[in-house]
CSV table of C-alpha atoms and ligand atoms in Angstrom, one decimal:
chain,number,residue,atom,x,y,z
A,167,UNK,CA,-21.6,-21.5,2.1
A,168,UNK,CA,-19.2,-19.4,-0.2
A,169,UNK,CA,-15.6,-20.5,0.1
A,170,UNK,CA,-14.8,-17.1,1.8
A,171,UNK,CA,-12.7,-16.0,4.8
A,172,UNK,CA,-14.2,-13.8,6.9
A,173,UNK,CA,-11.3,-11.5,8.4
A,174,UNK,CA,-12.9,-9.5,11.6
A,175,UNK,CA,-10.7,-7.2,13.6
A,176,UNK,CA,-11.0,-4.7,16.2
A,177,UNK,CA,-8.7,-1.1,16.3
A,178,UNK,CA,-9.1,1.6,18.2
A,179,UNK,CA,-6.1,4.0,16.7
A,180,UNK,CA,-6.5,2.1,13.3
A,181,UNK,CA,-2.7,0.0,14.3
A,182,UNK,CA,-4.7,-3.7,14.0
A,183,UNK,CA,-6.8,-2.3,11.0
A,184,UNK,CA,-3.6,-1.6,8.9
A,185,UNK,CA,-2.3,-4.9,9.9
A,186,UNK,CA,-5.9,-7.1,9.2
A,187,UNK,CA,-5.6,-5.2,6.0
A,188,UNK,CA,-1.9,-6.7,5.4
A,189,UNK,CA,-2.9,-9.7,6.4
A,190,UNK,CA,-6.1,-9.9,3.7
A,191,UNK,CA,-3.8,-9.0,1.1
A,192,UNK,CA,-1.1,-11.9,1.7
A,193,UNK,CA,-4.1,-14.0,2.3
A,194,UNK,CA,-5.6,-12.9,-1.6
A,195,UNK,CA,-2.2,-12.8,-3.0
A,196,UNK,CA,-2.7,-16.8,-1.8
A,197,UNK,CA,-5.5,-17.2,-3.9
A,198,UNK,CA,-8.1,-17.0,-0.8
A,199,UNK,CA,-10.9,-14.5,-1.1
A,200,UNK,CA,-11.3,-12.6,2.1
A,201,UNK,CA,-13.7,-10.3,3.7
A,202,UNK,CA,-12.4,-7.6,5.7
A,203,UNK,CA,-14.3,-6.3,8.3
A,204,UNK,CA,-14.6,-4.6,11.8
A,205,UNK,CA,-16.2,-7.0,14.5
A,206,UNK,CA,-18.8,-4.4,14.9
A,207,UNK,CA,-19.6,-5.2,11.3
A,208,UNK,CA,-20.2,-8.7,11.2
A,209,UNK,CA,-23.9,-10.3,11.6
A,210,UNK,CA,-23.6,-13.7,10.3
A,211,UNK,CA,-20.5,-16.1,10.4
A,212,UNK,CA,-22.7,-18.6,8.2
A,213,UNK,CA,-21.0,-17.7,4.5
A,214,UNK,CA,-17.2,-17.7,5.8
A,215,UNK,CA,-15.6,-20.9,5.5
A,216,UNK,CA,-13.1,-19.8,7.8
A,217,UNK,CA,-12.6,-17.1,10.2
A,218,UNK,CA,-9.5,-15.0,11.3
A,219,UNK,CA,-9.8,-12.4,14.1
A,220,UNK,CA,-7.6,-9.1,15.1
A,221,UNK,CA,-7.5,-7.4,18.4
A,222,UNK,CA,-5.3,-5.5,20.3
A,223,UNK,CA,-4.9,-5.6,24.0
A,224,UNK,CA,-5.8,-2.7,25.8
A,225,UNK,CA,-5.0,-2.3,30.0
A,226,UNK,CA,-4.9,-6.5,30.2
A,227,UNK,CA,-7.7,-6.9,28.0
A,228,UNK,CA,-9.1,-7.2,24.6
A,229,UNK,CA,-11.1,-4.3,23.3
A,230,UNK,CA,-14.8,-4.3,24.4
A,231,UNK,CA,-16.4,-4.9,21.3
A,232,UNK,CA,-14.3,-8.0,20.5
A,233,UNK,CA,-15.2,-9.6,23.7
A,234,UNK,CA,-18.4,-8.9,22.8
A,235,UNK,CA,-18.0,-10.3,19.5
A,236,UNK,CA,-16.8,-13.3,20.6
A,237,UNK,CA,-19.2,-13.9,23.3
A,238,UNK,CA,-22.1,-13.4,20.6
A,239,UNK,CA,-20.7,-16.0,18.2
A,240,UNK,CA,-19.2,-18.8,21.4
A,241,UNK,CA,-21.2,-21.5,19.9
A,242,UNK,CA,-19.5,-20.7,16.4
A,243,UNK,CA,-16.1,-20.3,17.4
A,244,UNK,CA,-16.7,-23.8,19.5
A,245,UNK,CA,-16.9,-25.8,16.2
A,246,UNK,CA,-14.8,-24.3,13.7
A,247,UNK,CA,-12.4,-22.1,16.1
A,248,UNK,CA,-10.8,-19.3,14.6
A,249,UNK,CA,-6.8,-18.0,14.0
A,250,UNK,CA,-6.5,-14.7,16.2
A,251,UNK,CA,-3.8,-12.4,16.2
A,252,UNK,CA,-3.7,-10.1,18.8
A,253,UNK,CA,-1.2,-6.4,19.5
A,254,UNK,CA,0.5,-5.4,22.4
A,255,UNK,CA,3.9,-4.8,22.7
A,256,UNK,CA,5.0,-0.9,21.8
A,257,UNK,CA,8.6,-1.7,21.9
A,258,UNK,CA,10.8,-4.4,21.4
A,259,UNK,CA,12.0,-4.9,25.0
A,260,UNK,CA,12.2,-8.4,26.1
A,261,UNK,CA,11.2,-7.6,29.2
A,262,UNK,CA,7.7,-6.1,27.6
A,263,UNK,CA,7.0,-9.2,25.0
A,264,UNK,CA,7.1,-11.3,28.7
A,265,UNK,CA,4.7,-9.5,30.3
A,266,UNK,CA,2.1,-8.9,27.2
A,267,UNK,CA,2.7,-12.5,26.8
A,268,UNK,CA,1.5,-13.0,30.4
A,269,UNK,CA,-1.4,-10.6,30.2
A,270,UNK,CA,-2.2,-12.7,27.3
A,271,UNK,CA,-2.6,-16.1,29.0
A,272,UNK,CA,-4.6,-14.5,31.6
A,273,UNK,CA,-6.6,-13.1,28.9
A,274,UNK,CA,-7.3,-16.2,27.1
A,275,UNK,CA,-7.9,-17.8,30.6
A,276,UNK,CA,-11.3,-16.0,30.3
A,277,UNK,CA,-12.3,-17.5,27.3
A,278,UNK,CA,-11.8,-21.8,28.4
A,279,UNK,CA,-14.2,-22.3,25.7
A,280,UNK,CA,-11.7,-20.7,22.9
A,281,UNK,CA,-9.3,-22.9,21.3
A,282,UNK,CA,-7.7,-20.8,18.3
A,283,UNK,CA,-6.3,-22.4,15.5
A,284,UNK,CA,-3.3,-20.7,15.9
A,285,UNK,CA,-2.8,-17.2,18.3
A,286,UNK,CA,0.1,-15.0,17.4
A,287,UNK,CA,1.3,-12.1,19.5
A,288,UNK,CA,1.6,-8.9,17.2
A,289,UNK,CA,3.6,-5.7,18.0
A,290,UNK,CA,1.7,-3.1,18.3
A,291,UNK,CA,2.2,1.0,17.4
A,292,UNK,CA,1.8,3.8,20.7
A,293,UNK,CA,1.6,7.5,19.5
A,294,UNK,CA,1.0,9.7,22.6
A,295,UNK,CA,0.0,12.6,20.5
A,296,UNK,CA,-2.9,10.5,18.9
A,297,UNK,CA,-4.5,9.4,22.2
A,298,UNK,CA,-8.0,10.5,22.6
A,299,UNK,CA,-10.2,10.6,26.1
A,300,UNK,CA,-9.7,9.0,28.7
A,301,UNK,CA,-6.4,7.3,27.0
A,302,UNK,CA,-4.9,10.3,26.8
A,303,UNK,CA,-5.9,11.3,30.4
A,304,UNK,CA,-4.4,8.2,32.0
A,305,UNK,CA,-1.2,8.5,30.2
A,306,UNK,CA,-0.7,11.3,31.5
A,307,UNK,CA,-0.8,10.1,35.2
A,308,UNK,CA,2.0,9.7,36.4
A,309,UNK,CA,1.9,6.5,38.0
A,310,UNK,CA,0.4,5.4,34.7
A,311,UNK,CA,2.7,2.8,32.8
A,312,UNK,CA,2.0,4.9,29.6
A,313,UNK,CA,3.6,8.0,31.4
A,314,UNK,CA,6.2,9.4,29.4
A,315,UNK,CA,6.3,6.9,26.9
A,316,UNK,CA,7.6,7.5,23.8
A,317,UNK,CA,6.0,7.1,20.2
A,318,UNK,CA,6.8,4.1,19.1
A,319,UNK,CA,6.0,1.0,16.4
A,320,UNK,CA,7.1,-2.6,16.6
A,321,UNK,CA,4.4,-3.6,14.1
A,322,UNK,CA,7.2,-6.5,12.2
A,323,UNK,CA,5.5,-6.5,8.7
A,324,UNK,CA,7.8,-9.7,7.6
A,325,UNK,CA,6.5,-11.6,10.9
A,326,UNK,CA,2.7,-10.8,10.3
A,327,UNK,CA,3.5,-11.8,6.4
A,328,UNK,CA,5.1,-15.4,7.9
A,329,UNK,CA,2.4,-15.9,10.0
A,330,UNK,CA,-0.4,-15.0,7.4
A,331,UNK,CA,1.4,-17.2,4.8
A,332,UNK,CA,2.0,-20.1,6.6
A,333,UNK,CA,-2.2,-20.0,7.9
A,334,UNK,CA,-3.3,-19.3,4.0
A,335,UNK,CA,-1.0,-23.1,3.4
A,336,UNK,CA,-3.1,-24.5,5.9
A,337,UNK,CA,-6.5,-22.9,4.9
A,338,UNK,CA,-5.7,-24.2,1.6
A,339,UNK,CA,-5.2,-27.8,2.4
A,340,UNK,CA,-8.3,-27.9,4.5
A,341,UNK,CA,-9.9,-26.7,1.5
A,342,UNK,CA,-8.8,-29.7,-0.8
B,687,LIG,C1,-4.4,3.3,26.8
B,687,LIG,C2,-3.6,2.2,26.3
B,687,LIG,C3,-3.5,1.0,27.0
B,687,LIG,C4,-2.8,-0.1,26.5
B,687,LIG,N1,-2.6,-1.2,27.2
B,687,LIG,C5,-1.9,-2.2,26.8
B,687,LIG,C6,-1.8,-3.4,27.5
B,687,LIG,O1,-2.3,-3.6,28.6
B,687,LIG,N2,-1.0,-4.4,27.0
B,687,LIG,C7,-0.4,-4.3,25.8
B,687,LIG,O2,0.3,-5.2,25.4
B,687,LIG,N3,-0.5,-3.2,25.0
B,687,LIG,C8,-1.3,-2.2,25.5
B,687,LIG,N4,-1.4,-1.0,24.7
B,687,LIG,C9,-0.8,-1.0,23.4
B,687,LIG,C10,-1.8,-1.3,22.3
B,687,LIG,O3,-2.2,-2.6,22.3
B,687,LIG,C11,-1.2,-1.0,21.0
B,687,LIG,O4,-0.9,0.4,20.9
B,687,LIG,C12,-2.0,-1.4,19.8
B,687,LIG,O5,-1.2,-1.3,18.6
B,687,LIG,C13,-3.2,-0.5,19.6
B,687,LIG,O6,-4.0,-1.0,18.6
B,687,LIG,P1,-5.1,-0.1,17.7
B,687,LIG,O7,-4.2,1.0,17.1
B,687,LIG,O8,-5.6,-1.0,16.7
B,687,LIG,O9,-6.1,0.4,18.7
B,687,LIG,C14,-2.1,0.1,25.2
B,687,LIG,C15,-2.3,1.2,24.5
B,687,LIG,C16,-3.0,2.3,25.0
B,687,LIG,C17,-3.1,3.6,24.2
Protein backbone atom coordinates (compact mmCIF):
# COMPACT_ATOMS: atom_id res chain seq x y z
CA UNK A 1 0.00 0.00 0.00
CA UNK A 2 1.37 3.53 -0.99
CA UNK A 3 1.16 5.97 1.75
CA UNK A 4 -1.49 7.95 -0.22
CA UNK A 5 -4.79 9.63 0.56
CA UNK A 6 -7.41 8.95 -1.66
CA UNK A 7 -9.63 12.20 -1.78
CA UNK A 8 -13.19 11.12 -3.60
CA UNK A 9 -15.96 13.63 -4.01
CA UNK A 10 -19.07 13.95 -5.63
CA UNK A 11 -20.43 17.63 -7.47
CA UNK A 12 -22.90 18.18 -9.51
CA UNK A 13 -22.43 22.20 -10.35
CA UNK A 14 -18.66 21.70 -9.65
CA UNK A 15 -19.20 23.69 -5.71
CA UNK A 16 -17.79 20.33 -3.67
CA UNK A 17 -15.15 19.81 -6.60
CA UNK A 18 -13.53 23.30 -5.95
CA UNK A 19 -13.72 22.70 -2.31
CA UNK A 20 -12.11 18.73 -2.52
CA UNK A 21 -9.63 20.54 -4.58
CA UNK A 22 -8.88 23.16 -1.56
CA UNK A 23 -8.88 20.62 0.58
CA UNK A 24 -6.08 18.41 -1.40
CA UNK A 25 -4.01 21.35 -1.49
CA UNK A 26 -3.95 22.14 2.40
CA UNK A 27 -3.63 18.43 2.75
CA UNK A 28 -0.19 18.54 0.23
CA UNK A 29 0.88 21.79 1.61
CA UNK A 30 0.96 19.18 4.92
CA UNK A 31 3.29 17.01 3.37
CA UNK A 32 0.41 14.25 2.53
CA UNK A 33 0.24 13.12 -1.02
CA UNK A 34 -3.36 12.97 -2.11
CA UNK A 35 -5.38 11.67 -5.01
CA UNK A 36 -8.09 13.66 -6.17
CA UNK A 37 -10.87 12.10 -7.68
CA UNK A 38 -14.60 11.88 -8.52
CA UNK A 39 -16.45 8.78 -6.78
CA UNK A 40 -17.37 7.74 -10.22
CA UNK A 41 -13.63 7.48 -10.67
CA UNK A 42 -12.47 5.27 -8.13
CA UNK A 43 -12.08 1.31 -8.53
CA UNK A 44 -9.94 0.21 -5.85
CA UNK A 45 -9.55 1.66 -2.22
CA UNK A 46 -6.54 -0.83 -1.77
CA UNK A 47 -3.43 1.82 -2.39
CA UNK A 48 -4.92 4.81 -0.18
CA UNK A 49 -3.92 4.64 3.23
CA UNK A 50 -6.61 6.82 4.06
CA UNK A 51 -9.70 8.08 2.58
CA UNK A 52 -11.55 11.44 2.70
CA UNK A 53 -15.00 11.85 0.92
CA UNK A 54 -17.05 15.06 -0.46
CA UNK A 55 -20.63 15.22 -1.17
CA UNK A 56 -23.25 17.66 -1.24
CA UNK A 57 -26.77 17.12 -0.14
CA UNK A 58 -29.23 17.35 -2.63
CA UNK A 59 -33.39 17.38 -1.68
CA UNK A 60 -32.41 15.40 1.83
CA UNK A 61 -29.99 13.26 0.36
CA UNK A 62 -26.51 12.63 -0.86
CA UNK A 63 -26.01 12.56 -4.56
CA UNK A 64 -26.70 9.17 -6.23
CA UNK A 65 -23.52 8.22 -7.20
CA UNK A 66 -21.99 8.76 -3.69
CA UNK A 67 -24.55 6.56 -2.17
CA UNK A 68 -23.57 4.28 -4.61
CA UNK A 69 -20.06 4.72 -3.92
CA UNK A 70 -20.35 4.04 -0.56
CA UNK A 71 -22.63 1.18 -0.72
CA UNK A 72 -19.98 -0.55 -3.17
CA UNK A 73 -17.04 -0.09 -0.77
CA UNK A 74 -19.36 -0.72 2.95
CA UNK A 75 -16.98 -3.46 3.82
CA UNK A 76 -14.06 -0.91 3.38
CA UNK A 77 -15.41 2.01 4.98
CA UNK A 78 -16.30 -0.58 7.97
CA UNK A 79 -12.60 -1.02 8.96
CA UNK A 80 -10.76 2.04 8.16
CA UNK A 81 -13.94 4.60 8.09
CA UNK A 82 -13.37 7.63 6.29
CA UNK A 83 -13.48 11.77 7.06
CA UNK A 84 -16.58 13.12 5.00
CA UNK A 85 -17.42 16.56 4.43
CA UNK A 86 -20.58 17.13 3.14
CA UNK A 87 -22.54 20.89 1.54
CA UNK A 88 -25.68 22.18 2.08
CA UNK A 89 -26.44 25.30 3.44
CA UNK A 90 -26.77 28.27 0.58
CA UNK A 91 -26.89 31.02 3.03
CA UNK A 92 -25.82 31.67 6.32
CA UNK A 93 -29.19 31.79 8.12
CA UNK A 94 -29.27 30.03 11.42
CA UNK A 95 -32.36 28.88 10.79
CA UNK A 96 -31.03 26.96 7.46
CA UNK A 97 -27.64 25.41 9.11
CA UNK A 98 -30.52 23.76 11.69
CA UNK A 99 -32.44 22.19 9.30
CA UNK A 100 -29.38 20.87 6.87
CA UNK A 101 -28.02 19.84 10.06
CA UNK A 102 -31.25 17.77 10.60
CA UNK A 103 -31.48 16.47 7.09
CA UNK A 104 -28.10 15.38 7.81
CA UNK A 105 -28.72 13.06 10.84
CA UNK A 106 -31.50 11.64 9.00
CA UNK A 107 -29.11 11.10 6.26
CA UNK A 108 -26.48 9.45 8.13
CA UNK A 109 -29.35 7.46 9.83
CA UNK A 110 -29.27 5.41 6.50
CA UNK A 111 -25.89 4.48 6.67
CA UNK A 112 -25.80 2.69 10.75
CA UNK A 113 -22.90 0.90 9.37
CA UNK A 114 -20.87 4.44 8.75
CA UNK A 115 -18.91 5.81 11.42
CA UNK A 116 -16.72 8.73 9.90
CA UNK A 117 -13.67 9.82 11.34
CA UNK A 118 -14.78 13.08 11.50
CA UNK A 119 -18.16 14.65 9.36
CA UNK A 120 -18.18 18.36 8.91
CA UNK A 121 -21.06 20.28 7.50
CA UNK A 122 -19.85 22.60 4.57
CA UNK A 123 -21.65 25.64 2.99
CA UNK A 124 -22.53 25.14 -0.03
CA UNK A 125 -22.95 27.78 -3.40
CA UNK A 126 -26.85 28.05 -5.24
CA UNK A 127 -26.73 29.86 -8.69
CA UNK A 128 -30.22 29.72 -10.22
CA UNK A 129 -28.99 30.64 -13.51
CA UNK A 130 -26.62 27.54 -13.61
CA UNK A 131 -29.35 25.01 -12.79
CA UNK A 132 -29.78 22.36 -15.45
CA UNK A 133 -33.03 19.84 -15.90
CA UNK A 134 -34.99 18.98 -13.76
CA UNK A 135 -33.23 21.39 -11.05
CA UNK A 136 -33.93 24.09 -12.79
CA UNK A 137 -37.67 22.97 -13.41
CA UNK A 138 -38.39 22.41 -9.78
CA UNK A 139 -36.98 25.66 -8.75
CA UNK A 140 -39.12 27.13 -10.55
CA UNK A 141 -42.25 25.74 -8.85
CA UNK A 142 -43.53 27.69 -6.78
CA UNK A 143 -44.08 25.77 -3.82
CA UNK A 144 -40.53 24.64 -4.41
CA UNK A 145 -38.17 25.73 -1.43
CA UNK A 146 -35.69 26.81 -4.26
CA UNK A 147 -38.35 29.27 -5.64
CA UNK A 148 -37.07 32.56 -5.82
CA UNK A 149 -33.97 32.02 -4.22
CA UNK A 150 -31.24 34.10 -4.74
CA UNK A 151 -27.58 33.31 -5.94
CA UNK A 152 -25.74 32.81 -3.26
CA UNK A 153 -22.22 31.16 -1.65
CA UNK A 154 -21.47 30.43 1.92
CA UNK A 155 -18.61 28.09 0.88
CA UNK A 156 -16.20 29.56 4.30
CA UNK A 157 -12.73 28.91 2.72
CA UNK A 158 -10.87 29.56 6.31
CA UNK A 159 -13.41 26.87 7.97
CA UNK A 160 -12.76 24.12 5.23
CA UNK A 161 -8.82 25.17 5.62
CA UNK A 162 -9.37 24.51 9.78
CA UNK A 163 -10.99 21.49 9.29
CA UNK A 164 -8.58 20.04 6.55
CA UNK A 165 -5.60 21.14 8.72
CA UNK A 166 -6.52 19.82 11.84
CA UNK A 167 -7.49 16.05 9.87
CA UNK A 168 -3.85 16.28 7.88
CA UNK A 169 -2.40 16.59 12.11
CA UNK A 170 -4.19 13.59 12.80
CA UNK A 171 -3.38 11.60 9.47
CA UNK A 172 0.06 12.37 10.28
CA UNK A 173 0.28 10.96 13.72
CA UNK A 174 -1.48 7.81 12.66
CA UNK A 175 1.13 7.70 10.15
CA UNK A 176 4.13 7.60 12.75
C1 LIG B 1 -32.05 21.15 -6.75
C2 LIG B 1 -31.27 21.43 -5.50
C3 LIG B 1 -31.63 20.83 -4.32
C4 LIG B 1 -30.90 21.07 -3.15
N1 LIG B 1 -31.28 20.48 -2.00
C5 LIG B 1 -30.60 20.72 -0.86
C6 LIG B 1 -30.98 20.11 0.36
O1 LIG B 1 -31.95 19.33 0.45
N2 LIG B 1 -30.26 20.41 1.48
C7 LIG B 1 -29.21 21.24 1.44
O2 LIG B 1 -28.61 21.47 2.48
N3 LIG B 1 -28.78 21.80 0.29
C8 LIG B 1 -29.45 21.57 -0.86
N4 LIG B 1 -29.04 22.14 -2.03
C9 LIG B 1 -27.84 22.98 -2.04
C10 LIG B 1 -26.60 22.19 -2.54
O3 LIG B 1 -26.22 21.21 -1.61
C11 LIG B 1 -25.46 23.19 -2.74
O4 LIG B 1 -25.85 24.04 -3.78
C12 LIG B 1 -24.14 22.52 -3.07
O5 LIG B 1 -23.09 23.48 -2.96
C13 LIG B 1 -24.14 21.90 -4.44
O6 LIG B 1 -22.95 21.19 -4.67
P1 LIG B 1 -22.34 20.95 -6.14
O7 LIG B 1 -22.12 22.32 -6.78
O8 LIG B 1 -21.05 20.24 -5.88
O9 LIG B 1 -23.30 20.12 -6.90
C14 LIG B 1 -29.77 21.92 -3.19
C15 LIG B 1 -29.40 22.53 -4.41
C16 LIG B 1 -30.13 22.30 -5.55
C17 LIG B 1 -29.72 22.97 -6.84
Amino acid sequence: MEDKVLLAYASKYGSTKEVAEAVAGVLRENGLAASLQPVSKVRDLAPYSAVVLGAPIYLGSWLGDFRRFLARHQDAFMKRPPAIFTLGPTHSDPDEWQGVRNQLAQVLAKYPWLNPSTLELFGGKYDPAKLRIPDNLLAALPASPLHGMRASDARDWQAIRSWTQKMAKQLLLEKS
